[in-house]
Short mmCIF file of C-alpha atoms in Angstrom, two decimals:
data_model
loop_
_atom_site.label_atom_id
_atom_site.label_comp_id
_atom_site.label_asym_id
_atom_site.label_seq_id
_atom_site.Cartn_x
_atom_site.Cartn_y
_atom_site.Cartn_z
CA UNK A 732 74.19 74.57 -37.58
CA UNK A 733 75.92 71.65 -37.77
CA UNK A 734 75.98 70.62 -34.15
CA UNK A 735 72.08 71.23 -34.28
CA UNK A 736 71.73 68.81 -36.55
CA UNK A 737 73.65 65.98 -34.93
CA UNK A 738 71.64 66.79 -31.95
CA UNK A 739 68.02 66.21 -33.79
CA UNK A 740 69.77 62.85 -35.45
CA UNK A 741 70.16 62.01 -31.48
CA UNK A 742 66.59 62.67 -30.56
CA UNK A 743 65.80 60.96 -33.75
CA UNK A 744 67.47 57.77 -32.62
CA UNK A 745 66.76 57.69 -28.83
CA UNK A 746 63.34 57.91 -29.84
CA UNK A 747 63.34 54.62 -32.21
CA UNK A 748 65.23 52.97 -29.56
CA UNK A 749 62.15 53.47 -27.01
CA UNK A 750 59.43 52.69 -29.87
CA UNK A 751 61.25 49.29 -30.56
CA UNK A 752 62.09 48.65 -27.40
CA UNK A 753 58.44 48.90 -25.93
CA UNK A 754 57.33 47.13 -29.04
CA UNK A 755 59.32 43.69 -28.49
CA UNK A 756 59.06 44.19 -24.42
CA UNK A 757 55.63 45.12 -24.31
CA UNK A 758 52.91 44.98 -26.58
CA UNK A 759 54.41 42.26 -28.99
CA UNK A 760 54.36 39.56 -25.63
CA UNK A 761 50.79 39.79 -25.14
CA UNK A 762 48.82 37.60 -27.39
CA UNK A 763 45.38 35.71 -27.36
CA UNK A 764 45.44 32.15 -26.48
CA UNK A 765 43.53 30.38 -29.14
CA UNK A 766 44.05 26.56 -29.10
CA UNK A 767 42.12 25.98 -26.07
CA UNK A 768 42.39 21.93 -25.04
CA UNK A 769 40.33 20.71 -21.57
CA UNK A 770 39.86 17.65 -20.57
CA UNK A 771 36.52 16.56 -18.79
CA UNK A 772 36.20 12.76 -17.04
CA UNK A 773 32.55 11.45 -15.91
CA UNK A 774 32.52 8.14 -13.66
CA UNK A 775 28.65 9.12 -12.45
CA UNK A 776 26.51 5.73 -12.90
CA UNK A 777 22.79 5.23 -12.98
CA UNK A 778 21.51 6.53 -9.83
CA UNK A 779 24.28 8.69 -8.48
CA UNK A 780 23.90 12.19 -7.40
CA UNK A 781 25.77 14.49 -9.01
CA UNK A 782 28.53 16.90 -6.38
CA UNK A 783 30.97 19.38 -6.51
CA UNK A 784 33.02 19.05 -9.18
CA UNK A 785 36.75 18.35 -8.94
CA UNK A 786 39.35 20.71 -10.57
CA UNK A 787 42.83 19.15 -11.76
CA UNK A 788 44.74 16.26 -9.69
CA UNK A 789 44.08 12.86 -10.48
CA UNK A 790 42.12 10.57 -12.51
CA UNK A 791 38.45 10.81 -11.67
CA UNK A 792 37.10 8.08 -9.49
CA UNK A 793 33.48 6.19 -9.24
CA UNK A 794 30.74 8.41 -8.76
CA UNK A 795 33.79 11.58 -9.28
CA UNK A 796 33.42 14.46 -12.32
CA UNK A 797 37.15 15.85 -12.96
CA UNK A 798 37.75 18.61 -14.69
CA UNK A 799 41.51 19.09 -15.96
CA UNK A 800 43.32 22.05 -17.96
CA UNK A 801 45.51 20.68 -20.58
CA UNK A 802 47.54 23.79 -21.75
CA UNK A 803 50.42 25.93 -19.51
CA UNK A 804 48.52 29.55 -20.67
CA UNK A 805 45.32 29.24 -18.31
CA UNK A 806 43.89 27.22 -15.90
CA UNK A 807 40.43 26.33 -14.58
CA UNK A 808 39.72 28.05 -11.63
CA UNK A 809 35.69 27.24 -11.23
CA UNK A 810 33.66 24.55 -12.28
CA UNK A 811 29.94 24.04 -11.80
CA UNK A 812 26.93 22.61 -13.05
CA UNK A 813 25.05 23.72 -15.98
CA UNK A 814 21.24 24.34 -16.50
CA UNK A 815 19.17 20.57 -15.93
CA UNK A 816 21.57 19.58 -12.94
CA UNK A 817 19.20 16.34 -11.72
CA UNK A 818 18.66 14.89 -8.44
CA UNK A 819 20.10 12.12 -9.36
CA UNK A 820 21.27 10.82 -13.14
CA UNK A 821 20.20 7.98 -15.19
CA UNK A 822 21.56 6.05 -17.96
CA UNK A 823 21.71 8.48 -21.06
CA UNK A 824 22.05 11.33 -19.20
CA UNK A 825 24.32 14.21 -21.00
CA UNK A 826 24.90 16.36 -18.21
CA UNK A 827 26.29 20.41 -18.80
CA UNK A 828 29.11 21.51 -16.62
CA UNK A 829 30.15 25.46 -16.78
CA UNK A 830 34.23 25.61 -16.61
CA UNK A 831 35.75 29.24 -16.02
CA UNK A 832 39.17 29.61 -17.44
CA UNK A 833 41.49 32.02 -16.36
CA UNK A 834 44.79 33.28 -18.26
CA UNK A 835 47.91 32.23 -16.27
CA UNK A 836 49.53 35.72 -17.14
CA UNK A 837 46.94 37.96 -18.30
CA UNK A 838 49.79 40.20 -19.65
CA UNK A 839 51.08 37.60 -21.35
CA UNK A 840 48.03 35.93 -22.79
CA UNK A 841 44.30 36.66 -22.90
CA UNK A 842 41.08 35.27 -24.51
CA UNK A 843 39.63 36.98 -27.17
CA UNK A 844 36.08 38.33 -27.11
CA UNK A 845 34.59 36.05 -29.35
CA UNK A 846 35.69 31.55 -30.50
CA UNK A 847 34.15 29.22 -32.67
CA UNK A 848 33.83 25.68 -31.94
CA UNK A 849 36.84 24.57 -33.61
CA UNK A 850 39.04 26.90 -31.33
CA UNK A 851 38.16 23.96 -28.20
CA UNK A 852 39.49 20.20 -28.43
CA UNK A 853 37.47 18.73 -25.64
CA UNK A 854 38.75 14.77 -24.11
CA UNK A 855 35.34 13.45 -22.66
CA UNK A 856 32.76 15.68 -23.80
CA UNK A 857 31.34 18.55 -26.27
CA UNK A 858 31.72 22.09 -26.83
CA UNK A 859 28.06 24.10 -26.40
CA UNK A 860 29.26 27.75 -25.74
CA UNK A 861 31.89 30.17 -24.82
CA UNK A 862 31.87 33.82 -23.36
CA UNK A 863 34.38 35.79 -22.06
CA UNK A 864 33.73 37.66 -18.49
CA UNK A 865 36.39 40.11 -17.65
CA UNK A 866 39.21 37.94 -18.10
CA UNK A 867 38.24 35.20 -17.87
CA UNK A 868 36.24 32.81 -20.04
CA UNK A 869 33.24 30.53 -19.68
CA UNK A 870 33.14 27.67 -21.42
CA UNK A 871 29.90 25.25 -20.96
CA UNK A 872 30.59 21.40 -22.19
CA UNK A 873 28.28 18.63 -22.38
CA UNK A 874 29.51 15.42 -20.95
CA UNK A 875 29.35 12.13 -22.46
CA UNK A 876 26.12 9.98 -21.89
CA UNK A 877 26.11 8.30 -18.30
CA UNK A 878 26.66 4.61 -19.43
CA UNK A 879 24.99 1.64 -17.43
CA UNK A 880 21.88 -1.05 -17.52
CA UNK A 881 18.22 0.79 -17.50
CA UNK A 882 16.96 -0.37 -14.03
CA UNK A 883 14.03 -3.73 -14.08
CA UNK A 884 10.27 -2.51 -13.53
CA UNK A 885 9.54 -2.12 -10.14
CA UNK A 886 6.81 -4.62 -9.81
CA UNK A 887 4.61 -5.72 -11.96
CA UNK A 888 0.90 -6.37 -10.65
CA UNK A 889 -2.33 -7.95 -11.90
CA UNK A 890 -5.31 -5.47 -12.23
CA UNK A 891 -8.16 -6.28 -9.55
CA UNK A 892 -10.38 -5.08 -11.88
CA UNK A 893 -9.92 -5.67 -15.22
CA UNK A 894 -9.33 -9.38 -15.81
CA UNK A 895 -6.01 -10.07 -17.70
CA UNK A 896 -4.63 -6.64 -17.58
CA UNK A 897 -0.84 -6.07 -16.21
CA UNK A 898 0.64 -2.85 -15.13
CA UNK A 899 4.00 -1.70 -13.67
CA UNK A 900 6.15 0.93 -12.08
CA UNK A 901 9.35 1.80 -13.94
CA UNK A 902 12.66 1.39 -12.27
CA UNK A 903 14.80 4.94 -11.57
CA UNK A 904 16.52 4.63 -14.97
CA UNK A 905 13.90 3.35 -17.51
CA UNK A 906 13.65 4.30 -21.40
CA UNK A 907 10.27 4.03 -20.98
CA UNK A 908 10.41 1.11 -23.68
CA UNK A 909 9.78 -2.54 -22.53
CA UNK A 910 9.90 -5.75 -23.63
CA UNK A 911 6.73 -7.97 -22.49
CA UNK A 912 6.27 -11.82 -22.22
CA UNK A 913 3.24 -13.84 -21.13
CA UNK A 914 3.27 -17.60 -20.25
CA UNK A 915 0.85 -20.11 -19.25
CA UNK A 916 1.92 -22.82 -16.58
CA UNK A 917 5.53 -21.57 -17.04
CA UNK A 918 5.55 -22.09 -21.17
CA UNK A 919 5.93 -18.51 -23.15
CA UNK A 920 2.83 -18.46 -25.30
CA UNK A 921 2.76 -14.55 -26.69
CA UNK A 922 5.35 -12.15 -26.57
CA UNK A 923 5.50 -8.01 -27.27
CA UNK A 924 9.12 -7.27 -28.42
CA UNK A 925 8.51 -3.36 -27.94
CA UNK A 926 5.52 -1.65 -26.03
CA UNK A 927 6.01 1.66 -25.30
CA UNK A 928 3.41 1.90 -21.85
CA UNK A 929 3.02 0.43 -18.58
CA UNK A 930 0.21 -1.87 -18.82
CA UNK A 931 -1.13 -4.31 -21.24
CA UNK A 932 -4.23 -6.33 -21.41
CA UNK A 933 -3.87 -9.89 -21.84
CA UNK A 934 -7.21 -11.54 -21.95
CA UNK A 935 -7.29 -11.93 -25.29
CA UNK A 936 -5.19 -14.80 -25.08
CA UNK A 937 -5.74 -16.32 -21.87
CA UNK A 938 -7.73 -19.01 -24.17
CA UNK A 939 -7.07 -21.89 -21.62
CA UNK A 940 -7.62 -22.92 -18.13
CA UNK A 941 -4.19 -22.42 -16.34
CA UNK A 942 -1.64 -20.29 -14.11
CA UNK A 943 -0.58 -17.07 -15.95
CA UNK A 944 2.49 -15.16 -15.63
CA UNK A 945 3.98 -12.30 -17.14
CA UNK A 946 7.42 -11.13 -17.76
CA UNK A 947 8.50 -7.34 -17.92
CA UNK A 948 12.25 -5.63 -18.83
CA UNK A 949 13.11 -2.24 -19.91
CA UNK A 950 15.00 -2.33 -23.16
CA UNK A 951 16.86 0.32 -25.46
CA UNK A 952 14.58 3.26 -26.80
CA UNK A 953 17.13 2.50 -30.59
CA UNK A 954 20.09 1.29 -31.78
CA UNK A 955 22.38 4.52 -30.70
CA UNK A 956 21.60 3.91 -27.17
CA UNK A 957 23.86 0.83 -27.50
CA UNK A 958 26.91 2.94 -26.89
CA UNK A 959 25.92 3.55 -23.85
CA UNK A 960 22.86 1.55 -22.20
CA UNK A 961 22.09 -1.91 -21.39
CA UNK A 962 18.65 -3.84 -21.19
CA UNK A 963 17.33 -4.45 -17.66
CA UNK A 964 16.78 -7.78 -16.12
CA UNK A 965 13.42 -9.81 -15.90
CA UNK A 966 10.64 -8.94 -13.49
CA UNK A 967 7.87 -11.25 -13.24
CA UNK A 968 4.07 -10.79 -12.18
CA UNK A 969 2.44 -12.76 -9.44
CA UNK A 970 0.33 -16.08 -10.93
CA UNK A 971 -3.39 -15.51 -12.48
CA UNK A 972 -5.11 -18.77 -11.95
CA UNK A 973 -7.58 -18.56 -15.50
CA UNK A 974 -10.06 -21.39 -14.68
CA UNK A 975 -12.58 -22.71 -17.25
CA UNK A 976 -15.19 -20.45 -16.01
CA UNK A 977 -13.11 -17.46 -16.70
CA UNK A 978 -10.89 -18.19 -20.04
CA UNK A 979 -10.95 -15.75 -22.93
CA UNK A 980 -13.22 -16.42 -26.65
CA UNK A 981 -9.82 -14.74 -28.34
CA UNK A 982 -12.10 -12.14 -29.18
CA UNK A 983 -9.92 -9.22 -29.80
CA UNK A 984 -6.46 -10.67 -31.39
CA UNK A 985 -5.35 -10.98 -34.93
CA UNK A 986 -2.35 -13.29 -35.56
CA UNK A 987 -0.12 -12.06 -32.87
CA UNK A 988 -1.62 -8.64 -32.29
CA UNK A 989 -4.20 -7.81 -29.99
CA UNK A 990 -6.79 -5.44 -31.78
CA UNK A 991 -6.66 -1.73 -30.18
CA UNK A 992 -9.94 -1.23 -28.44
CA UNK A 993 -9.43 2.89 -28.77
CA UNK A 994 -7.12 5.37 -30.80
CA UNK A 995 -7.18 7.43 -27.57
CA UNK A 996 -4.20 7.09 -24.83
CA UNK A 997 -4.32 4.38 -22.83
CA UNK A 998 -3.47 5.01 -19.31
CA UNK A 999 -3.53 8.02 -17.09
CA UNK A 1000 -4.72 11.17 -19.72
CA UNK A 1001 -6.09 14.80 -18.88
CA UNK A 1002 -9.19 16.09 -19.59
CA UNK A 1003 -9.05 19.52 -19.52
CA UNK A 1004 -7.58 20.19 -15.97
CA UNK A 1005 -8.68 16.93 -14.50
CA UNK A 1006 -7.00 13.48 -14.59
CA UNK A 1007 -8.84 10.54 -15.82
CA UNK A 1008 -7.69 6.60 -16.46
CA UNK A 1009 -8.52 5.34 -19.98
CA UNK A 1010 -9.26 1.04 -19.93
CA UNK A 1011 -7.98 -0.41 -23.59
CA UNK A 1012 -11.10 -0.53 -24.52
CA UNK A 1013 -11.50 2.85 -24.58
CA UNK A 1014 -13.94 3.30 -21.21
CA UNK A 1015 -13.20 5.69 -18.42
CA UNK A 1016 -12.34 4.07 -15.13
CA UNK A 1017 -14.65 4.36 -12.33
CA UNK A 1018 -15.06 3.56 -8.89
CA UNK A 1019 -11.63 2.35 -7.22
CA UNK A 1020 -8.51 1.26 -9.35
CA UNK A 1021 -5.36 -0.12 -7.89
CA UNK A 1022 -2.46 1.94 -10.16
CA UNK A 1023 0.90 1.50 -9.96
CA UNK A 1024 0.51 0.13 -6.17
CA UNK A 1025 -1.76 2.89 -4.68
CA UNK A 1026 -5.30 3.27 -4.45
CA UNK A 1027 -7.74 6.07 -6.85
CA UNK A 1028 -10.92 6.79 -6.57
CA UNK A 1029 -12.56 7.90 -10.13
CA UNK A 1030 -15.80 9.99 -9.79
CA UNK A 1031 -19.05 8.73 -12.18
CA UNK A 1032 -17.71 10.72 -14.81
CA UNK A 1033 -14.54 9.51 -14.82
CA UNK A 1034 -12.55 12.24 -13.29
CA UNK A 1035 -10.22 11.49 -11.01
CA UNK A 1036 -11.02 12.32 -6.63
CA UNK A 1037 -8.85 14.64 -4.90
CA UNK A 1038 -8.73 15.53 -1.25
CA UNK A 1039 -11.66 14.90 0.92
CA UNK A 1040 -14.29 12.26 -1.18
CA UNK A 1041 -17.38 10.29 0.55
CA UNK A 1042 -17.64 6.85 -1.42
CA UNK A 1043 -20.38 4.71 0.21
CA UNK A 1044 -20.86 6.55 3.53
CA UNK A 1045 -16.85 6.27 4.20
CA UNK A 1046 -14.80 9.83 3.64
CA UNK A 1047 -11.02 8.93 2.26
CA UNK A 1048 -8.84 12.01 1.57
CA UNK A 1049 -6.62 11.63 -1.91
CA UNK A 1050 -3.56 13.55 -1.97
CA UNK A 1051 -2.97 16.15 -5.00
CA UNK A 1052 -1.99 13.52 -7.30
CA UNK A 1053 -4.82 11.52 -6.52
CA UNK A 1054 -3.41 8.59 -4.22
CA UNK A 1055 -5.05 7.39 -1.35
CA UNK A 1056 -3.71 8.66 2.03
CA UNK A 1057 -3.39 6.68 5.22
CA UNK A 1058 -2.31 7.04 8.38
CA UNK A 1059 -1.45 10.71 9.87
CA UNK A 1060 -3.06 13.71 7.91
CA UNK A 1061 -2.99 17.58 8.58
CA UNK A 1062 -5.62 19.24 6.65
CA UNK A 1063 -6.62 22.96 7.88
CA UNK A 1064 -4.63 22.85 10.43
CA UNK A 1065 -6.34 19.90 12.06
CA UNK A 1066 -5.34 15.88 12.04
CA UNK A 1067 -7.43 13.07 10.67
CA UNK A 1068 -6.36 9.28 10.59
CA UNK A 1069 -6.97 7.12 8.08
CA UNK A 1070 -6.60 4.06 8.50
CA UNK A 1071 -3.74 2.26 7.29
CA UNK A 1072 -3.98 -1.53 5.31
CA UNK A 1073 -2.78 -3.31 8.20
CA UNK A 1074 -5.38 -2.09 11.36
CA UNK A 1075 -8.27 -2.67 8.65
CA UNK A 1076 -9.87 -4.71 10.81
CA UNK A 1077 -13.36 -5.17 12.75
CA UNK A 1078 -15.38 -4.12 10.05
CA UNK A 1079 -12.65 -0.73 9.14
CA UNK A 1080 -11.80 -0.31 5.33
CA UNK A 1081 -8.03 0.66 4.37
CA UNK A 1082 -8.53 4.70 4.10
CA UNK A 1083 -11.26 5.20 5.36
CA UNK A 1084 -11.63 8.27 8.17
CA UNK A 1085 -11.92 7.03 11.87
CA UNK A 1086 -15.00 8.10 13.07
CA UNK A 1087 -16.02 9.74 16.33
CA UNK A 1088 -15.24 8.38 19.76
CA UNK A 1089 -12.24 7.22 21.16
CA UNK A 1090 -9.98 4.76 19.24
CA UNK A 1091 -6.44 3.24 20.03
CA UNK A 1092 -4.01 4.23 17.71
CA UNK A 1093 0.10 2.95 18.00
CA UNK A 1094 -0.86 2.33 21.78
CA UNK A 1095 -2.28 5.42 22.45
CA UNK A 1096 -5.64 6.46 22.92
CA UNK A 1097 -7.16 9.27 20.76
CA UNK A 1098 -10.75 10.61 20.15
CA UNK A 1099 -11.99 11.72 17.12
CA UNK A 1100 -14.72 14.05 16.69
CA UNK A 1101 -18.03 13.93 14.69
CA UNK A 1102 -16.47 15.62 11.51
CA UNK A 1103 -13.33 13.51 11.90
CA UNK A 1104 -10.90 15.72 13.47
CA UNK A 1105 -8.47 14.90 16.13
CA UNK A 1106 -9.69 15.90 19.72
CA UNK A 1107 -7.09 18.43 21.79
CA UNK A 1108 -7.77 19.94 25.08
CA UNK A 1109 -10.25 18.96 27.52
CA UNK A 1110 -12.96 17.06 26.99
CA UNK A 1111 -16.45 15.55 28.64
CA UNK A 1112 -17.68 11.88 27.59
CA UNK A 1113 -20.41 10.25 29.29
CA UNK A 1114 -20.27 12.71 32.64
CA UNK A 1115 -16.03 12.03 32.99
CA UNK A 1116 -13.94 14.61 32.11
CA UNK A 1117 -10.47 13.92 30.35
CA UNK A 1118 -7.61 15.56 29.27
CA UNK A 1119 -5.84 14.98 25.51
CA UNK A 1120 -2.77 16.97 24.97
CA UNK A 1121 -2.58 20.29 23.19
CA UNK A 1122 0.79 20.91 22.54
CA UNK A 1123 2.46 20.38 19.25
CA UNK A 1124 4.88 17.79 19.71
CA UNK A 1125 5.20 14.12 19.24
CA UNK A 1126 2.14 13.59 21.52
CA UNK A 1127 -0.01 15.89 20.50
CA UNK A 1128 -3.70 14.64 20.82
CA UNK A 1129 -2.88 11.57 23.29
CA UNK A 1130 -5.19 11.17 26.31
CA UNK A 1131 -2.98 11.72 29.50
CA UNK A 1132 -2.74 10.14 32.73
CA UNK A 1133 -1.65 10.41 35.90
CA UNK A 1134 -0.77 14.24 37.14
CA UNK A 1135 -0.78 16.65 35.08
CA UNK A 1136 -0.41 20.81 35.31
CA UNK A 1137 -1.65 23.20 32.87
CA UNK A 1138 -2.02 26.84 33.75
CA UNK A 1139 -0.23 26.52 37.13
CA UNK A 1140 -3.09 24.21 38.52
CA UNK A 1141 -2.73 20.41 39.33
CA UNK A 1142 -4.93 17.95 38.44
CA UNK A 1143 -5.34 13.98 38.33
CA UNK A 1144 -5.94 11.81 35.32
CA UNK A 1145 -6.75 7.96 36.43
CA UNK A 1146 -5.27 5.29 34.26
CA UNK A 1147 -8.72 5.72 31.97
CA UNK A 1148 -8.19 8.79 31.66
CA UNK A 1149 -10.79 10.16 33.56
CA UNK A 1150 -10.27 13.38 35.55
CA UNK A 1151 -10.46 12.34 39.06
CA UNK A 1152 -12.22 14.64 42.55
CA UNK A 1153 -12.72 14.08 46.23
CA UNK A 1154 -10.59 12.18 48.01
CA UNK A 1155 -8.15 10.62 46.27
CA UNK A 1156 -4.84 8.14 47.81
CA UNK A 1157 -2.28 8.00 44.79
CA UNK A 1158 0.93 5.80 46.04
CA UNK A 1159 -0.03 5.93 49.39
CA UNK A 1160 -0.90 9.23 49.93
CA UNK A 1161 -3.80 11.55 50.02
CA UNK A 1162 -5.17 14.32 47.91
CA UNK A 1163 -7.84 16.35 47.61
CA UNK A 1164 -9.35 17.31 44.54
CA UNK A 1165 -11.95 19.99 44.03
CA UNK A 1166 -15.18 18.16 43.45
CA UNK A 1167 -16.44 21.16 40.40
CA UNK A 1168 -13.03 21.97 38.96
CA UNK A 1169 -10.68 19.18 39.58
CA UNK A 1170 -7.96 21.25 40.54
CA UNK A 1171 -5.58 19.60 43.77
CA UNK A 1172 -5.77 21.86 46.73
CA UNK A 1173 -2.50 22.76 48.84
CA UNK A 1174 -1.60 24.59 52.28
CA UNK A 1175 -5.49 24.54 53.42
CA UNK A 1176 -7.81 22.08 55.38
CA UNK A 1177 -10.63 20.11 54.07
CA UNK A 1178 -13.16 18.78 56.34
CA UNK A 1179 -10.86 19.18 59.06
CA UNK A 1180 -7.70 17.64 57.44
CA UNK A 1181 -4.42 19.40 56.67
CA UNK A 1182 -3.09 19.48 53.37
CA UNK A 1183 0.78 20.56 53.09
CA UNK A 1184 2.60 22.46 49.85
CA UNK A 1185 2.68 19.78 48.12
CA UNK A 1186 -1.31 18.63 48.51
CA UNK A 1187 -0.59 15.69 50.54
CA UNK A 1188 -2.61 14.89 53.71
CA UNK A 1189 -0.05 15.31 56.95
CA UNK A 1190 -1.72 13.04 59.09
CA UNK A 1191 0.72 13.42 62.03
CA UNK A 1192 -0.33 16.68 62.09
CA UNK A 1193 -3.84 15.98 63.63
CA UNK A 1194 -2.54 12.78 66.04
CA UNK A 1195 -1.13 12.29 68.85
#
């Protein structure tokens, strides 16, 4: 009895020894990691486009995103860009990178299933979310704003138009706010500290004869942009030469302010589906408008053209967002040219469609058919046949000369272009050339001449 009982006090004890044992060894070493410290370094400027992401090693450097794990319990073993990854970034940009951490020792430590934001201490950006997957968690921070000078306006143009009006293109980075200044024979004489829209209309105080200028840069959208952004340079319009013909009443300003013709948007607007170009005064542009350095054309009622328009007996094609095409187009499988600013010449209007007939076009020599479209294959003009390529490659279209072979048959282009028959000499030898067909006959006699394999007349063969 009483060696039973000194055997169950055994048991009793091996038993606590295990259940302690595994308790310290085991389940007491694994614990969730919960002060969670990264470090994330941004050197991207105005303009750069954003690449792969670095993980650990050194200091980031220009145009370089670094990633870094500051804790011994995990590391970050995948970074990548978060949702609105751009092209390229511009100043105030607050770009979201997705870092995966994963436990050094998952047996040692692990992430819990759920943090709040105070669990993350974040050097160079903000905490927006965290999730664990498997083991691993996914942590998405938003960098600090991309710090650097909004870019100048583009150019800044004179309407053809609209007397006294001044437009411009913003520069890649732009806050879309602008600081405008107009001078008369290089003395300021009116100045907008904030306009918040490309164009302005000056006439209104173009109340002398004289050379007018005007001054554009992009400032800060508010004071909290200062952290980060920079006002743009100067960018200055061409001269307006007012004369005394031509000066402004003043009708229109009040003080310093010029008097809003409309309480409608200015500019480019929508009307229902279609685009349309409100003047200051309120009117719809019509007819042609020079914009932002391309050509529209605005129907009678307003609405912007798009593709294929007739305007005074000329077609012009406008691209979907309504600009004027020139040069090269492919429409329905077909080409067109329109012809560019620089060969309008000879009575030819920048964009309009060439017409039909042949036309010279980069040194080559085209034709053009009566609805426009680029000739290919052959063709008869004025009783001459000619050849214009039909492949699709660099010379599609082109008018060929010299020899040429299509479907195994030979044939002779002169240097017009015109398909030549009959007798022909071509560098000193002789061919003959099917008067109906054109094709270059080989290994036969013609009116008593030999022609060998390669079509040329063997005249040894018939003298002694």
């Amino acid at each position: 009895m009483k060696e039973q009982s000194i055997r169950k006090s055994f048991v009793l004890i091996v038993c606590l020894f295990f259940v302690l044992f595994f308790r310290e060894n085991g389940f007491a070493a694994s614990s969730p990691i919960r002060n969670i410290r990264v470090k994330v370094q941004s050197r991207l400027e105005p303009g750069d486009s954003p690449g792969d992401i670095r993980i650990e090693g050194a200091e980031a450097e220009a145009h370089e995103v670094v990633a870094m794990a500051k804790g011994s319990n995990f590391t970050i073993t995948k970074a990548e860009w978060g949702s609105g990854k751009k092209s390229y970034v511009t100043v105030g940009d607050e770009l979201k990178v997705v870092l995966v951490l994963t436990p050094v020792d998952v047996t040692t430590n692990f992430f819990q299933a759920a943090y709040h934001s105070g669990t993350f201490h974040i050097e160079g950006g903000s905490y927006v979310s965290a999730k664990r997957e498997g083991d691993d968690l996914h942590l998405t921070v938003k960098l600090k704003a991309v710090q650097g000078r909004y870019d100048a306006p583009v150019s800044v143009d004179w309407n053809a138009r609209t007397l006294g009006q001044v437009s411009w293109t913003p520069g890649q980075s732009d806050s879309h706010s602008y600081q405008v200044q107009l001078f008369r024979n290089g003395n300021r004489i009116f100045e907008l500290a904030r306009l918040n829209a490309t164009q302005y209309n000056f006439y209104p105080y173009m109340t002398k004869a004289g050379n007018y200028t005007v001054r554009v840069k992009t400032i800060l959208k508010n004071d909290k942009e200062k952290n980060y952004a920079g006002s743009s340079t100067y960018s200055e319009s061409s001269e307006l030469v007012i004369d005394d013909r031509d000066v402004s009443d003043g009708k229109g300003r009040v003080g310093d302010k010029v008097v809003s013709g409309t309480e409608k948007k200015v500019g480019w607007d929508k009307d229902g589906n279609e685009y349309v170009y409100r003047l200051p005064s309120g009117a719809l542009l019509t007819g042609w408008g020079h914009i932002g350095g391309y050509w529209y054309y605005f129907r009678p009622d307003g609405k912007m053209a798009k593709r294929w328009e007739n305007v005074n007996g000329k077609w012009y094609f406008f691209h979907e967002n309504g600009d004027m095409a020139v040069g090269w187009i492919k429409d329905n499988n077909n080409w067109y040219y329109l012809v560019p600013d620089n060969e309008a010449v000879n009575g030819l209007v920048s964009g309009e469609m060439l017409g039909q007939g042949w036309h010279i076009i980069s040194g080559r020599y085209y034709y053009m058919e009566e609805s426009g479209r680029m000739h290919k294959g052959w063709l008869l003009d004025q009783g001459r046949w000619y050849y214009l390529n039909e492949l699709e490659n660099s010379l599609e279209g082109v008018m060929f000369s010299g020899f040429m072979v299509r479907n195994e048959k030979t044939y002779y282009l002169n240097s017009n272009g015109a398909m030549e028959t009959g007798w022909v000499s071509i560098d000193g030898n002789w061919y003959y050339f099917q008067k109906e067909s054109g094709e270059m006959l080989r290994n036969t006699w013609v009116d008593g001449f030999p022609l060998n394999a390669d079509g040329i007349l063997d005249e040894n063969s018939f003298r002694r």
